């Protein structure tokens, strides 16, 4: 039987489970897709255990029914405004000198990079190497086998607040499956929608979901900066609901069908009919007015993205520009708006080169879901030639689960 991976993306608006088989030539074939409306989440964080668990279980059940595969372990995406990151340096002596750097040396250097002071209510999720230095020679991508005495690593360390992570873990296990690893959503999304050339040159990924905007900056082939902003597409929908005096679900439909981020391209006389509250009759509203509402919130979102890029210090190192993904990336005019707001070339990223049940997944909304599968595949392939990229968090995950739900 082919090796199988399962991804679980628990977002603010949807919960998606994907099952993929590894093909003989090493790619992935999607054999199961389960999508359910999310419940019990707000801005990427669980706020109702029972509701979130039910949504996760429904998504898993749908994927199992389609594939005939019984899910027992999953890779899970994590997001939320509690996420933060820092770059850290670790040093280790090269144990075998003339015989060269070993994986154990690389792991010890990574462990040293994780020995940073963090509050007791936070936990390291990822520690990802950015680059190595061997005996003062920097710019080393993979030091395995190089001779020397001193190994240094620059690592990107991602941390999250313990309570939101515990709550997510609790929901997933309550739905009947175990967690192999937690993966930060924008890092996973980057696996699905960024090219190798973009990661090498320098690129910023903005994954705009319902409740959050997840940011990741990739330079020299590795992730250098990550951040999650607690604002997303649902905020645009809420603004439309208030501005047009319409129910939230109606506002969401209006945004998807008629929304635009560039009022200047909408004819002044263009109008749309919308449903109102209660027994009020349907009424006509200006589509340009709708675009103005959308534009105002988009300005806020990309002002925050701009400030985060500036704060990272890497704003001058992004010649490959901006790649948008997430469901909100499909909003008309957003690519052009974002390019203008950030003064960067921009494109919308969609998962590519998939096989199997892919019709639904060829959309920026499924970047994280597909990326989780690609993350799992790459980590499996790299197991013998690369250091750990997960932290003590993953090594302690089994103990956490026992503490959360004994038995």
Short mmCIF file of C-alpha atoms in Angstrom, two decimals, residues 128-131 141 190-191 194-203 217-225:
data_model
loop_
_atom_site.label_atom_id
_atom_site.label_comp_id
_atom_site.label_asym_id
_atom_site.label_seq_id
_atom_site.Cartn_x
_atom_site.Cartn_y
_atom_site.Cartn_z
CA UNK A 128 13.87 26.22 11.05
CA UNK A 129 17.48 26.72 9.90
CA UNK A 130 18.11 29.82 7.76
CA UNK A 131 21.79 29.13 7.12
CA UNK A 141 23.08 25.86 3.16
CA UNK A 190 4.37 28.56 1.02
CA UNK A 191 5.00 24.91 0.16
CA UNK A 194 5.65 29.59 -3.97
CA UNK A 195 8.23 28.61 -6.55
CA UNK A 196 11.80 27.70 -5.64
CA UNK A 197 12.99 30.79 -7.52
CA UNK A 198 10.71 33.09 -5.52
CA UNK A 199 11.93 31.66 -2.22
CA UNK A 200 15.53 32.09 -3.32
CA UNK A 201 15.13 35.68 -4.56
CA UNK A 202 13.04 36.95 -1.65
CA UNK A 203 9.25 36.94 -1.47
CA UNK A 217 8.92 36.10 4.27
CA UNK A 218 11.21 33.70 2.41
CA UNK A 219 14.78 34.63 1.45
CA UNK A 220 17.66 32.44 0.25
CA UNK A 221 15.34 29.46 0.11
CA UNK A 222 14.24 29.55 3.75
CA UNK A 223 11.71 31.30 5.96
CA UNK A 224 13.13 34.42 7.63
CA UNK A 225 10.07 36.02 9.19
#
